[in-house]
mmCIF file of C-alpha atoms in Angstrom:
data_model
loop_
_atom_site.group_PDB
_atom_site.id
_atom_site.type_symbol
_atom_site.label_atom_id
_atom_site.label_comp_id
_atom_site.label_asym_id
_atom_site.label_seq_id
_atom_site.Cartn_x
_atom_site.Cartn_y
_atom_site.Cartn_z
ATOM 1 C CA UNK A 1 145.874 120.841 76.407
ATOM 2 C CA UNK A 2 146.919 118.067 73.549
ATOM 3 C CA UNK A 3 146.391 115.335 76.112
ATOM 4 C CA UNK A 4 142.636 116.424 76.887
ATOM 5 C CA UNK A 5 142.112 117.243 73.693
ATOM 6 C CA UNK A 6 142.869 113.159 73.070
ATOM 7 C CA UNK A 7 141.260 111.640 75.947
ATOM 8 C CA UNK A 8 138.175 113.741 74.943
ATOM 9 C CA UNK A 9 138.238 112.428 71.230
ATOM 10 C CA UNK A 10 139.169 108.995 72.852
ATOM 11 C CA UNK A 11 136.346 108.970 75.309
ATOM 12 C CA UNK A 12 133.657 109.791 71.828
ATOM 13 C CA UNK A 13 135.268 107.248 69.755
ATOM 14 C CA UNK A 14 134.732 104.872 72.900
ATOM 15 C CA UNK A 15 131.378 106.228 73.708
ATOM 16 C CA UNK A 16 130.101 106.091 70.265
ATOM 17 C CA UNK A 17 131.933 102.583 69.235
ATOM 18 C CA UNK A 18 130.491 100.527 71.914
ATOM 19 C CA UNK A 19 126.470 100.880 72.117
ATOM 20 C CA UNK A 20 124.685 102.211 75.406
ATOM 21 C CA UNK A 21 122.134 99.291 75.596
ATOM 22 C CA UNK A 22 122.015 95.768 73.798
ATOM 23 C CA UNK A 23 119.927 95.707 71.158
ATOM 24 C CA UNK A 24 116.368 94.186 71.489
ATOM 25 C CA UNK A 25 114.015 93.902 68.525
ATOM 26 C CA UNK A 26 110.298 92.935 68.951
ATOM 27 C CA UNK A 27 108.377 91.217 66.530
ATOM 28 C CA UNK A 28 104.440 90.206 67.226
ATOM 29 C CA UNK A 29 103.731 87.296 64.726
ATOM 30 C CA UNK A 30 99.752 87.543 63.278
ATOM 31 C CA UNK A 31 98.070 89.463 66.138
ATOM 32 C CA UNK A 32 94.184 88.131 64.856
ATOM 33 C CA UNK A 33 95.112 84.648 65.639
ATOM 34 C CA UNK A 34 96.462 85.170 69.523
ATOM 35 C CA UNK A 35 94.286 82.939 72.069
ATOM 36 C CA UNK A 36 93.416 86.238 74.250
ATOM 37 C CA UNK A 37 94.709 89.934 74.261
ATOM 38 C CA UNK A 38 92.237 92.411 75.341
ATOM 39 C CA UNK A 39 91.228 93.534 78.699
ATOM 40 C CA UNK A 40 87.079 92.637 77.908
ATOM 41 C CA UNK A 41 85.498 89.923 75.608
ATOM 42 C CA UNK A 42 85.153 92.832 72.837
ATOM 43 C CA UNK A 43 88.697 93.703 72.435
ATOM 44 C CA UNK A 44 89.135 96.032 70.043
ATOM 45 C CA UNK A 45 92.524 96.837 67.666
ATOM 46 C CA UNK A 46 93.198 99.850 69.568
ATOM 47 C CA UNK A 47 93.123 98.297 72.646
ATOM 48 C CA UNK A 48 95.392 95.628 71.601
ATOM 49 C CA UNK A 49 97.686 97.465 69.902
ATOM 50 C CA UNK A 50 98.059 99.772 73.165
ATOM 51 C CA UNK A 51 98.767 96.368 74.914
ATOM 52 C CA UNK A 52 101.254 95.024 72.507
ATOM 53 C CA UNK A 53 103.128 98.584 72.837
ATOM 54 C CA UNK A 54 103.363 98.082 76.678
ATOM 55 C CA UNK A 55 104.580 94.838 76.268
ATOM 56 C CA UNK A 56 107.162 95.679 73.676
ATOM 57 C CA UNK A 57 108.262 98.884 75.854
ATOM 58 C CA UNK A 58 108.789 96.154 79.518
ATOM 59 C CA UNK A 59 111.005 93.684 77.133
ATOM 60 C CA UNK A 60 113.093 96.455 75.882
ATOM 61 C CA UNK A 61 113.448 97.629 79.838
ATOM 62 C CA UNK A 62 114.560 94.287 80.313
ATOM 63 C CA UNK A 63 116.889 93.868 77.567
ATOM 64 C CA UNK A 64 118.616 97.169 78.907
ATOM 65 C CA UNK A 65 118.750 95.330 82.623
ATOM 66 C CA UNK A 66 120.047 91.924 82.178
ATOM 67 C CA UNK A 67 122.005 91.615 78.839
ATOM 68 C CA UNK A 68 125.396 92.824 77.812
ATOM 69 C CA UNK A 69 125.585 95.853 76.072
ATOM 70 C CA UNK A 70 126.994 94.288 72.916
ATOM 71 C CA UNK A 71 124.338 91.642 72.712
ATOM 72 C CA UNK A 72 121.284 91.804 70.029
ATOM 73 C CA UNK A 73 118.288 89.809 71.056
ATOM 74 C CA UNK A 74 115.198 89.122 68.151
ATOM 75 C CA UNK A 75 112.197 87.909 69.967
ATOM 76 C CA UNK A 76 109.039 86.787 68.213
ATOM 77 C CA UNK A 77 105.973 86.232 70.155
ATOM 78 C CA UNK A 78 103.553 83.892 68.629
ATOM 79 C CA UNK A 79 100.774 83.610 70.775
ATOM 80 C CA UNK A 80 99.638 85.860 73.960
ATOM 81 C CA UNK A 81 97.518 84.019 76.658
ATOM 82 C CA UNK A 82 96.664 86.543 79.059
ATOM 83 C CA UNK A 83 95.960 86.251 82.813
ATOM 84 C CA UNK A 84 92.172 85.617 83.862
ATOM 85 C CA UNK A 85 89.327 84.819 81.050
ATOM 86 C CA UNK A 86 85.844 86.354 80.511
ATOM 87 C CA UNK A 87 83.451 83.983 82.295
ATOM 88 C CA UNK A 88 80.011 85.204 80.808
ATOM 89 C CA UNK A 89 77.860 82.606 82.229
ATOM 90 C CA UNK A 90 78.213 84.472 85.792
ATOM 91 C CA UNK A 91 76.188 87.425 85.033
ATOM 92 C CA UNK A 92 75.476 89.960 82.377
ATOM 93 C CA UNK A 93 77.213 92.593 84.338
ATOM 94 C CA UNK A 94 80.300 90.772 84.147
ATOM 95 C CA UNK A 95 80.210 89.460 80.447
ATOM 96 C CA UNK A 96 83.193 92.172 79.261
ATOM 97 C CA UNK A 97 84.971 91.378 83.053
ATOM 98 C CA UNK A 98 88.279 89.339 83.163
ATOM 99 C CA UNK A 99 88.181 87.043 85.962
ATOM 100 C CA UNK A 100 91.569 86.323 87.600
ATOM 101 C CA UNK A 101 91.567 82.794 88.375
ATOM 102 C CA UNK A 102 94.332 80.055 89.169
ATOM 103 C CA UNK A 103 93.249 78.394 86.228
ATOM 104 C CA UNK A 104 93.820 80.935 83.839
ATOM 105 C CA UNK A 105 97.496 81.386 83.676
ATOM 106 C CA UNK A 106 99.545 83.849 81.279
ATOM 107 C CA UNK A 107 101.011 82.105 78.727
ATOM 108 C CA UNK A 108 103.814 83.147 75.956
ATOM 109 C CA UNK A 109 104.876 80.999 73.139
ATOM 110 C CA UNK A 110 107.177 82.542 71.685
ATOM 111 C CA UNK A 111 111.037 82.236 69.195
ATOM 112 C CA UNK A 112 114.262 84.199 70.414
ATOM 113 C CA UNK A 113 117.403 84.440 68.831
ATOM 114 C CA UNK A 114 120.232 85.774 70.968
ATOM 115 C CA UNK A 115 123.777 86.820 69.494
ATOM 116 C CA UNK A 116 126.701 88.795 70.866
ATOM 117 C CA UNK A 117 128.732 91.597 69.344
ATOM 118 C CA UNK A 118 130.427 89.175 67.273
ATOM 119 C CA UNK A 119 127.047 87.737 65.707
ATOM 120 C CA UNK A 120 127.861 84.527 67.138
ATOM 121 C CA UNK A 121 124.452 82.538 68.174
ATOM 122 C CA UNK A 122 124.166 82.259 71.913
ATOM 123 C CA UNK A 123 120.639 80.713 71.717
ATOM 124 C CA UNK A 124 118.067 80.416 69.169
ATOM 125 C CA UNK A 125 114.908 78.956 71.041
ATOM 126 C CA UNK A 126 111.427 78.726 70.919
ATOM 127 C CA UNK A 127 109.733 78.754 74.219
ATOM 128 C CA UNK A 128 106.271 78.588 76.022
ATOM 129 C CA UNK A 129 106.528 80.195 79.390
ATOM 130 C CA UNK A 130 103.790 80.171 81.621
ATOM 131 C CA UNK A 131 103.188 80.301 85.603
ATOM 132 C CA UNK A 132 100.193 77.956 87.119
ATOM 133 C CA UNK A 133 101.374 79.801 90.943
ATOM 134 C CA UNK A 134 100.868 83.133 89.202
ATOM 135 C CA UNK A 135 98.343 84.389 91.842
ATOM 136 C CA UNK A 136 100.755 83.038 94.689
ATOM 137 C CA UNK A 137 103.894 85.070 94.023
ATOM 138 C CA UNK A 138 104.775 88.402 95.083
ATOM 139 C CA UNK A 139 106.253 89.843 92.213
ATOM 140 C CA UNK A 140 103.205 91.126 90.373
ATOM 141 C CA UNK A 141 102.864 92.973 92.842
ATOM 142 C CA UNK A 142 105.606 95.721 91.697
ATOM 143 C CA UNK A 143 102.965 96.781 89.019
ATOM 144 C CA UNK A 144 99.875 98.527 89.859
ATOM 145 C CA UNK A 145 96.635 96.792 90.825
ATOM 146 C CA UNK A 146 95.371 98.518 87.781
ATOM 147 C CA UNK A 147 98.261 97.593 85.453
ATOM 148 C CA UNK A 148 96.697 95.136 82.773
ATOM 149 C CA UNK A 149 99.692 93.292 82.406
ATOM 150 C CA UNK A 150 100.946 92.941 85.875
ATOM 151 C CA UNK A 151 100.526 89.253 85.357
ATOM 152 C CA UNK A 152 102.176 88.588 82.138
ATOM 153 C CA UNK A 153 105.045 91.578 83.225
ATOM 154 C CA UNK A 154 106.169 89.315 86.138
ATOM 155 C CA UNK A 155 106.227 86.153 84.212
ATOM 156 C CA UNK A 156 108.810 88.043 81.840
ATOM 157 C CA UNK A 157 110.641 89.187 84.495
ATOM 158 C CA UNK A 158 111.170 85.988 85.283
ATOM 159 C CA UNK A 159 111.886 84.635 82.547
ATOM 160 C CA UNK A 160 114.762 87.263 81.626
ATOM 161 C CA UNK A 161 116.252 86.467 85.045
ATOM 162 C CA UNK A 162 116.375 83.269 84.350
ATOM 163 C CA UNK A 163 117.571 83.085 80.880
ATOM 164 C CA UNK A 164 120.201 86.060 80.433
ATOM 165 C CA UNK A 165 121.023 87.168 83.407
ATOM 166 C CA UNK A 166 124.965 86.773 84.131
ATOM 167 C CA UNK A 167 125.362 83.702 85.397
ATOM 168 C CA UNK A 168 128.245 83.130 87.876
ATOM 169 C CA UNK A 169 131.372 81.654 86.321
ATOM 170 C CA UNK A 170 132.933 78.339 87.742
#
C-alpha cells in the first residue's frame, strides 16, 4: 500500500506540475478600426464580437494541437480582412451580401510572441498572412458551407502548421 500511496501522490504532483495544454492568450487590438469583420455591410458589435469569440476559441484549438505543452504563445491581431466584400453596385438585394471572390482574400496582420516553459523567446514576430488561392484549396472545406469563417479558419490552420508545428530534427 505505501508504494501506491506514492506513485498516486507522484502521478498529482506530475499531473498538476506540468500544464495539460500550452498556454495561448488572445488579444484583439482596436476592433473599430479593422478593414472588414461582419458577415453584411451593417455589421453590428454583437455580430462582431460573436466573430472575434469564434476566432479566439479555433486559435486556442490550435494552440492545444501543435505546440508543446509547456509553451505560452501571446498573439495580437491587428487588423481582420475577411474573405469576400459587399459589392452593392450589383443589386439592392445583395447590398448586405458578401461576395466570395478570388480577389478578396482573408487577410491577418497580426504580432506573436512565443516562449517556452523557461520564458525563453522562441519568436516574437509580426506577420500578415493571407491566401490569394483561397477559393482553390481544399481545406476550407472541413468547416461548414455555412461557417462564416471557413475562409479565415483554414488560413490559420495553415499558418500554425507552418509555424509551430514540430519540425523534424536533423
Amino acid at each position: 500500500m505505501p508504494g501506491s500511496t506514492f506513485r498516486s501522490l507522484l502521478l498529482l504532483a506530475l499531473l498538476n506540475g506540468a500544464p495539460a495544454f500550452a498556454e495561448v492568450t488572445i488579444r484583439f487590438e482596436p476592433v473599430e478600426r479593422y478593414t472588414d469583420l461582419g458577415l453584411s455591410g451593417a455589421a453590428t458589435p454583437a455580430v462582431q464580437e460573436s466573430l472575434l469569440k469564434q476566432l479566439e476559441k479555433h486559435l486556442r484549438q490550435l494552440g492545444e494541437q501543435y505546440l508543446p505543452k509547456s509553451d505560452t504563445l501571446v498573439i495580437a491581431i491587428q487588423d481582420v480582412d475577411m474573405a469576400g466584400a459587399m459589392e452593392p453596385w450589383r443589386s439592392p438585394n445583395l447590398i448586405n451580401t458578401r461576395i466570395i471572390r478570388d480577389i478578396y482574400p482573408p487577410r491577418f496582420t497580426l504580432h506573436y510572441l512565443w516562449r517556452d516553459q523557461a520564458g525563453r523567446s522562441k519568436a516574437d514576430r509580426e506577420e500578415t498572412l493571407t491566401d490569394l488561392n483561397y477559393l482553390m484549396r481544399l481545406d476550407a472545406a472541413r468547416y461548414l458551407n455555412n461557417d462564416p469563417l471557413r475562409y479565415e479558419k483554414a488560413l490559420l490552420d495553415r499558418w500554425f502548421r507552418e509555424t509551430f508545428a514540430a519540425k523534424p530534427k536533423q
